[in-house]
Coordinates of C-alpha atoms and ligand atoms in Angstrom, one line a residue:
M22 CA 0.2 20.6 1.7
K23 CA -2.6 19.2 3.0
T24 CA -2.2 15.8 5.1
I25 CA -5.3 13.2 5.6
Y26 CA -5.0 11.0 8.7
S27 CA -7.1 9.3 11.3
D28 CA -6.6 8.3 14.7
D29 CA -8.7 4.9 14.1
H30 CA -5.6 3.0 12.7
N31 CA -4.5 2.9 16.7
L32 CA -7.1 0.1 16.7
H33 CA -5.2 -2.4 14.3
S34 CA -2.9 -3.4 17.3
G35 CA -1.4 -6.4 19.2
L36 CA -0.8 -7.5 15.8
L37 CA 2.0 -10.5 15.5
D38 CA 4.0 -11.6 12.9
P39 CA 4.9 -15.0 12.1
R40 CA 8.4 -15.9 12.8
G41 CA 9.4 -19.3 12.3
F42 CA 7.2 -21.3 14.8
E43 CA 7.2 -18.4 17.2
F44 CA 5.2 -15.2 16.9
R45 CA 6.3 -11.9 17.5
E46 CA 5.2 -8.1 17.6
S47 CA 4.2 -7.4 14.0
S48 CA 7.0 -4.7 12.6
E49 CA 3.3 -3.1 10.8
C50 CA 2.6 -1.3 14.4
P51 CA 0.9 1.8 15.1
A52 CA 4.1 3.8 16.1
R53 CA 4.6 3.6 12.6
A54 CA 1.7 6.0 11.6
N55 CA 2.4 7.9 15.0
N56 CA 5.5 9.1 14.3
V57 CA 4.6 10.0 10.9
I58 CA 2.4 12.0 12.1
D59 CA 4.0 13.7 14.8
A60 CA 6.9 14.5 12.2
I61 CA 4.2 16.3 10.1
R62 CA 3.2 18.4 13.1
E63 CA 6.8 19.3 14.0
S64 CA 7.5 20.1 10.3
G65 CA 5.2 22.6 9.5
L66 CA 4.1 21.1 6.1
G67 CA 0.7 22.1 5.9
E68 CA -2.9 21.6 7.5
I69 CA -3.8 18.1 9.1
L70 CA -7.7 16.8 8.0
E71 CA -9.5 14.0 9.0
P72 CA -10.7 11.7 6.4
Q73 CA -14.6 12.1 5.3
A74 CA -16.8 9.1 5.4
F75 CA -17.3 7.2 2.0
D76 CA -20.3 4.4 1.7
D77 CA -19.2 0.7 0.3
S78 CA -20.0 1.6 -3.0
K79 CA -16.4 3.5 -2.8
Y80 CA -14.6 0.4 -2.2
L81 CA -16.5 -2.2 -4.5
R82 CA -15.1 -0.1 -7.4
I83 CA -12.0 -2.1 -6.6
H84 CA -12.6 -4.6 -4.1
E85 CA -15.5 -8.0 -4.3
P86 CA -18.8 -7.6 -2.0
D87 CA -18.0 -11.3 -0.6
Y88 CA -14.7 -9.8 0.5
L89 CA -15.9 -6.7 1.5
D90 CA -18.3 -8.8 4.2
F91 CA -15.1 -10.8 5.0
L92 CA -13.7 -8.1 6.1
K93 CA -16.3 -6.7 7.8
N94 CA -17.6 -9.5 10.1
V95 CA -14.3 -11.8 10.2
W96 CA -13.3 -10.9 13.8
D97 CA -17.0 -11.6 15.3
E98 CA -17.0 -14.7 13.3
W99 CA -13.3 -15.6 14.7
E100 CA -14.6 -14.3 18.6
A101 CA -18.0 -16.6 18.2
S102 CA -15.9 -19.6 17.2
D103 CA -13.8 -22.3 19.3
E104 CA -10.8 -20.6 17.6
I105 CA -8.4 -19.5 20.1
G106 CA -5.7 -16.0 19.8
S107 CA -5.5 -13.3 20.1
N108 CA -5.1 -12.5 16.1
A109 CA -7.5 -14.4 13.6
R110 CA -5.2 -15.4 10.8
P111 CA -5.3 -18.4 8.3
D112 CA -3.5 -21.6 8.7
T113 CA -5.0 -23.2 5.6
F114 CA -4.8 -22.0 1.5
V115 CA -6.3 -22.9 -1.4
G116 CA -3.3 -25.1 -2.6
A117 CA -2.8 -27.6 -5.8
G118 CA -6.0 -29.6 -6.5
M119 CA -8.2 -27.9 -3.9
R120 CA -11.1 -25.7 -5.1
H121 CA -12.3 -22.5 -4.3
V122 CA -15.4 -23.3 -2.8
P123 CA -17.6 -20.8 -0.3
T124 CA -17.0 -22.3 3.5
D125 CA -18.8 -21.3 6.5
C126 CA -15.9 -22.0 9.0
V127 CA -14.2 -18.3 9.9
V128 CA -10.2 -20.2 9.5
G129 CA -11.4 -21.6 5.8
K130 CA -12.8 -17.7 5.5
L131 CA -8.7 -16.5 6.0
G132 CA -7.5 -19.3 4.1
R133 CA -9.6 -18.2 1.3
Y134 CA -9.1 -14.3 1.1
S135 CA -5.9 -14.5 2.4
F136 CA -2.6 -15.1 0.1
D137 CA -0.1 -15.1 3.0
S138 CA 0.0 -15.7 6.8
T139 CA 1.1 -11.7 7.4
S140 CA -2.0 -9.8 7.8
P141 CA -4.1 -10.9 11.3
F142 CA -7.5 -9.3 12.3
V143 CA -8.1 -8.2 16.0
A144 CA -11.1 -6.3 17.0
G145 CA -10.3 -2.9 15.8
S146 CA -9.0 -4.3 12.1
W147 CA -12.0 -3.0 10.1
Q148 CA -12.6 0.2 11.7
A149 CA -8.6 0.9 11.1
I150 CA -9.0 -0.8 7.5
R151 CA -12.3 1.6 6.6
S152 CA -10.3 4.5 7.8
S153 CA -7.0 4.3 5.9
A154 CA -9.2 3.4 2.7
N155 CA -11.3 6.8 3.2
V156 CA -7.8 8.7 4.1
A157 CA -6.7 7.8 0.9
L158 CA -10.1 8.5 -0.5
T159 CA -10.2 12.1 1.2
G160 CA -7.1 12.7 -0.7
A161 CA -8.5 12.0 -4.1
E162 CA -11.2 14.3 -3.0
L163 CA -8.7 16.9 -2.8
L164 CA -7.0 16.4 -5.8
K165 CA -10.4 16.9 -7.7
G166 CA -10.7 20.6 -6.1
R167 CA -8.0 22.9 -5.9
D168 CA -5.3 21.1 -4.5
R169 CA -2.0 20.1 -6.3
L170 CA -0.9 17.9 -3.8
A171 CA -2.0 16.2 -1.0
F172 CA -0.6 13.0 1.4
A173 CA -2.5 10.6 2.8
A174 CA -1.0 9.2 5.9
C175 CA -2.8 5.6 5.9
R176 CA -2.5 3.0 8.3
P177 CA -2.7 -0.5 7.4
P178 CA -1.0 0.1 3.8
G179 CA -2.8 -1.3 0.7
H180 CA -0.7 -2.3 -2.1
H181 CA -0.2 -5.9 -1.4
A182 CA -3.7 -6.1 -1.4
T183 CA -5.6 -7.4 -4.5
A184 CA -9.6 -7.1 -5.1
D185 CA -10.3 -10.0 -2.8
Y186 CA -7.3 -11.2 -0.9
C187 CA -5.4 -9.6 2.0
G188 CA -1.7 -10.0 2.5
G189 CA 1.8 -8.1 3.0
Y190 CA -0.1 -6.3 5.9
C191 CA -2.8 -4.9 3.8
Y192 CA -6.4 -5.1 3.2
L193 CA -8.2 -2.6 1.1
N194 CA -5.9 -1.1 -1.9
N195 CA -5.5 2.7 -0.4
N196 CA -4.0 3.7 -3.7
S197 CA -5.6 1.9 -5.8
L198 CA -9.1 3.0 -4.5
A199 CA -7.5 6.5 -5.2
A200 CA -6.7 6.0 -8.3
Q201 CA -9.9 4.8 -9.2
S202 CA -11.7 7.5 -7.3
L203 CA -9.7 9.8 -9.9
R204 CA -10.9 8.1 -12.6
D205 CA -14.4 8.2 -11.7
G206 CA -13.9 12.0 -11.2
G207 CA -13.1 12.4 -15.0
A208 CA -9.2 12.4 -15.1
A209 CA -8.9 10.1 -18.1
R210 CA -5.5 9.0 -17.4
I211 CA -4.1 8.4 -13.5
A212 CA -0.2 7.0 -13.2
I213 CA 0.4 5.0 -10.0
L214 CA 4.2 4.9 -9.2
D215 CA 5.1 2.3 -6.6
V216 CA 8.7 3.4 -5.0
D217 CA 7.5 1.1 -1.9
Y218 CA 10.9 -1.7 -1.4
H219 CA 8.2 -4.7 -1.8
H220 CA 6.5 -5.0 -5.1
G221 CA 3.1 -3.6 -5.0
N222 CA 1.6 -7.0 -6.6
G223 CA -2.3 -5.3 -5.6
T224 CA -1.8 -2.7 -7.1
E225 CA -0.4 -4.6 -10.7
H226 CA -3.0 -7.1 -10.5
I227 CA -6.1 -4.9 -9.9
F228 CA -5.0 -2.4 -13.2
Y229 CA -2.9 -5.4 -15.1
E230 CA -5.5 -5.4 -18.3
R231 CA -6.2 -1.6 -18.2
N232 CA -4.8 1.0 -20.1
D233 CA -6.3 4.2 -18.5
V234 CA -4.1 3.1 -15.1
M235 CA -0.4 2.9 -15.5
T236 CA 1.3 1.1 -13.1
V237 CA 5.2 1.5 -12.7
S238 CA 6.6 -0.1 -9.9
L239 CA 10.7 -0.3 -8.3
H240 CA 11.5 -2.6 -6.1
A241 CA 13.9 -5.2 -4.5
D242 CA 14.0 -8.3 -7.3
P243 CA 10.9 -10.6 -6.5
S244 CA 13.4 -13.8 -7.2
V245 CA 15.3 -13.0 -3.5
E246 CA 12.3 -10.8 -1.8
Y247 CA 8.6 -10.9 -1.0
P248 CA 6.3 -11.2 -2.4
Y249 CA 8.2 -13.8 -4.5
F250 CA 5.7 -14.4 -7.2
L251 CA 4.9 -11.0 -9.0
G252 CA 7.2 -8.1 -9.7
Y253 CA 8.8 -9.4 -12.7
E254 CA 10.6 -7.5 -15.4
D255 CA 8.3 -9.3 -18.5
E256 CA 5.0 -8.5 -16.5
V257 CA 4.2 -5.9 -19.0
G258 CA 0.2 -6.0 -18.8
A259 CA -2.0 -7.7 -20.9
G260 CA -5.1 -7.5 -23.1
K261 CA -6.1 -3.5 -23.7
G262 CA -3.6 -3.2 -20.3
H263 CA -0.1 -4.4 -22.3
G264 CA 2.9 -2.3 -22.0
F265 CA 0.9 0.0 -19.3
N266 CA 2.3 -2.5 -16.1
V267 CA 6.3 -1.3 -16.0
N268 CA 8.2 -2.9 -13.1
F269 CA 11.8 -2.0 -12.3
P270 CA 13.2 -4.9 -10.2
L271 CA 16.5 -4.1 -8.3
P272 CA 19.3 -6.1 -6.6
F273 CA 20.0 -6.1 -2.9
G274 CA 22.2 -3.1 -1.9
T275 CA 20.5 -0.8 -4.4
D276 CA 22.0 3.0 -3.3
W277 CA 21.0 6.4 -4.6
N278 CA 23.1 6.2 -7.7
S279 CA 21.5 3.4 -9.6
Y280 CA 17.9 4.0 -7.8
S281 CA 17.6 7.4 -9.4
E282 CA 18.9 5.8 -12.8
A283 CA 15.9 3.7 -12.6
L284 CA 13.7 6.4 -11.0
A285 CA 14.3 8.6 -14.1
T286 CA 13.5 5.7 -16.9
A287 CA 10.1 5.3 -14.7
I288 CA 9.3 9.0 -14.7
A289 CA 10.0 9.1 -18.5
R290 CA 7.9 6.4 -19.0
I291 CA 4.7 8.3 -16.8
R292 CA 5.6 11.5 -18.9
S293 CA 4.9 10.0 -22.3
F294 CA 1.7 8.5 -20.6
S295 CA 0.8 12.2 -20.1
P296 CA -1.4 11.3 -16.8
E297 CA -4.0 13.8 -15.5
A298 CA -2.9 13.0 -12.2
L299 CA -0.2 11.1 -10.3
V300 CA -0.5 8.7 -7.2
V301 CA 2.7 7.8 -5.3
A302 CA 3.1 4.5 -3.3
L303 CA 5.4 5.5 -1.0
G304 CA 7.0 3.0 1.0
L305 CA 10.0 4.7 3.3
D306 CA 11.1 1.0 3.7
T307 CA 14.2 1.3 1.3
F308 CA 15.7 3.1 3.9
A309 CA 19.7 2.3 4.5
G310 CA 18.3 2.1 8.5
D311 CA 15.2 -0.5 8.1
P312 CA 15.7 -3.4 10.1
T313 CA 13.4 -5.3 7.5
T314 CA 15.3 -4.6 3.7
H315 CA 18.2 -4.3 1.7
F316 CA 18.6 -1.2 -0.2
E317 CA 21.0 1.8 1.1
I318 CA 18.4 4.9 0.4
T319 CA 19.6 7.7 2.9
T320 CA 17.2 10.3 4.5
D321 CA 18.6 13.1 2.1
D322 CA 18.3 10.6 -1.0
F323 CA 14.3 10.8 0.1
A324 CA 14.3 14.2 -0.8
R325 CA 16.5 14.1 -3.7
M326 CA 13.3 11.4 -4.9
G327 CA 10.8 13.7 -4.1
E328 CA 12.3 16.7 -6.0
A329 CA 12.5 14.2 -9.1
I330 CA 9.4 13.0 -9.2
A331 CA 8.0 16.4 -8.8
A332 CA 9.4 17.0 -12.7
I333 CA 6.3 14.8 -13.3
D334 CA 4.1 17.9 -12.9
V335 CA 0.4 16.8 -13.0
P336 CA -1.5 17.0 -9.4
T337 CA -0.2 14.4 -6.9
L338 CA -1.4 12.5 -4.1
V339 CA 1.2 10.5 -1.9
V340 CA -0.3 7.6 0.0
L341 CA 1.7 5.9 2.6
E342 CA 2.4 2.3 2.4
G343 CA 5.8 0.2 4.3
G344 CA 8.6 1.4 6.3
Y345 CA 9.8 -0.5 9.3
S346 CA 12.3 1.9 10.9
V347 CA 9.9 3.3 13.3
D348 CA 12.8 6.2 14.6
W349 CA 13.4 7.3 11.2
I350 CA 9.7 6.8 9.1
G351 CA 9.0 10.0 10.3
K352 CA 11.8 12.0 9.3
N353 CA 12.1 10.0 5.6
T354 CA 8.3 10.5 4.9
V355 CA 8.6 14.6 5.4
R356 CA 12.2 14.8 3.6
F357 CA 10.4 13.0 0.6
L358 CA 7.3 15.4 0.9
S359 CA 9.2 18.6 1.2
G360 CA 11.2 17.7 -1.7
L361 CA 8.1 16.9 -3.6
E362 CA 6.7 20.1 -2.6
G363 CA 10.0 22.4 -3.5
G364 CA 11.2 20.3 -6.4
Ligands
ZN17 ZN1 7.2 -2.6 1.7

């Protein structure tokens, strides 16, 4: 199995997470992807490739032009302003009774294009964001060729990003870009299976009214977990997309016994759709040892998860999403991919 990876993600560093009234080092840190790629190298799973370059037209298949301009320019505008701080982040959102009007102020733009305060920008962010998207898009190109399996070691992650909002550490929606690229390459039906601990609200929203890309997500119950405002069972798609979005909200403490039951149902739904390719949004934050989450999936379970998903038996691109146990994210990723390859 080939892996696609770029060192550019290291430019998106020095990030801070809000914790009450303080800021602390972000859980979404460069060590995550560095440990994943080190584990892939040690595992001998296969070749590691640099991503290809793509022009904006690829990103514009999913994202809005004004949002892309914002992502490219926000850091320079922040530096040119009288704002202070090493991270550019919003403090004002478009709330009740306010208007979605254009603003020239960089802090206003941050509020317009962010749905939360967890996704800051630093000097190298755009280069890292673009490279992460290119990693996923290169994975899609491999599947259009002769490859049956590929792993896109993306950082920053993507599944929370919508067509024109960043949030949840995500800026461009890498798995959606890959799925759209596979569609544009001629595949009639694509399934996206999101196994990150958090609901992939961006991916759901992007494809919600479409019947050519089925979106299926297993995640912590949003009534008690981020992203709170999407990811419920009654979200089944709309218009011609009705029936093509499937959510499995699961309680805190979910272990492999109950997870595997939901996964089996998810896999059956995907198989009945007969996709021509599968994109797996792989979050490792379902791990029992993850310091930020509340599921009980073990390292051995990740291999079982990969084996179970292999039964879908179509060309599969795995896209890295979350996972915040820096010490274990590499091992758990390799176990998942080994299970997928051997299953
Ligand atoms: Zn997550």
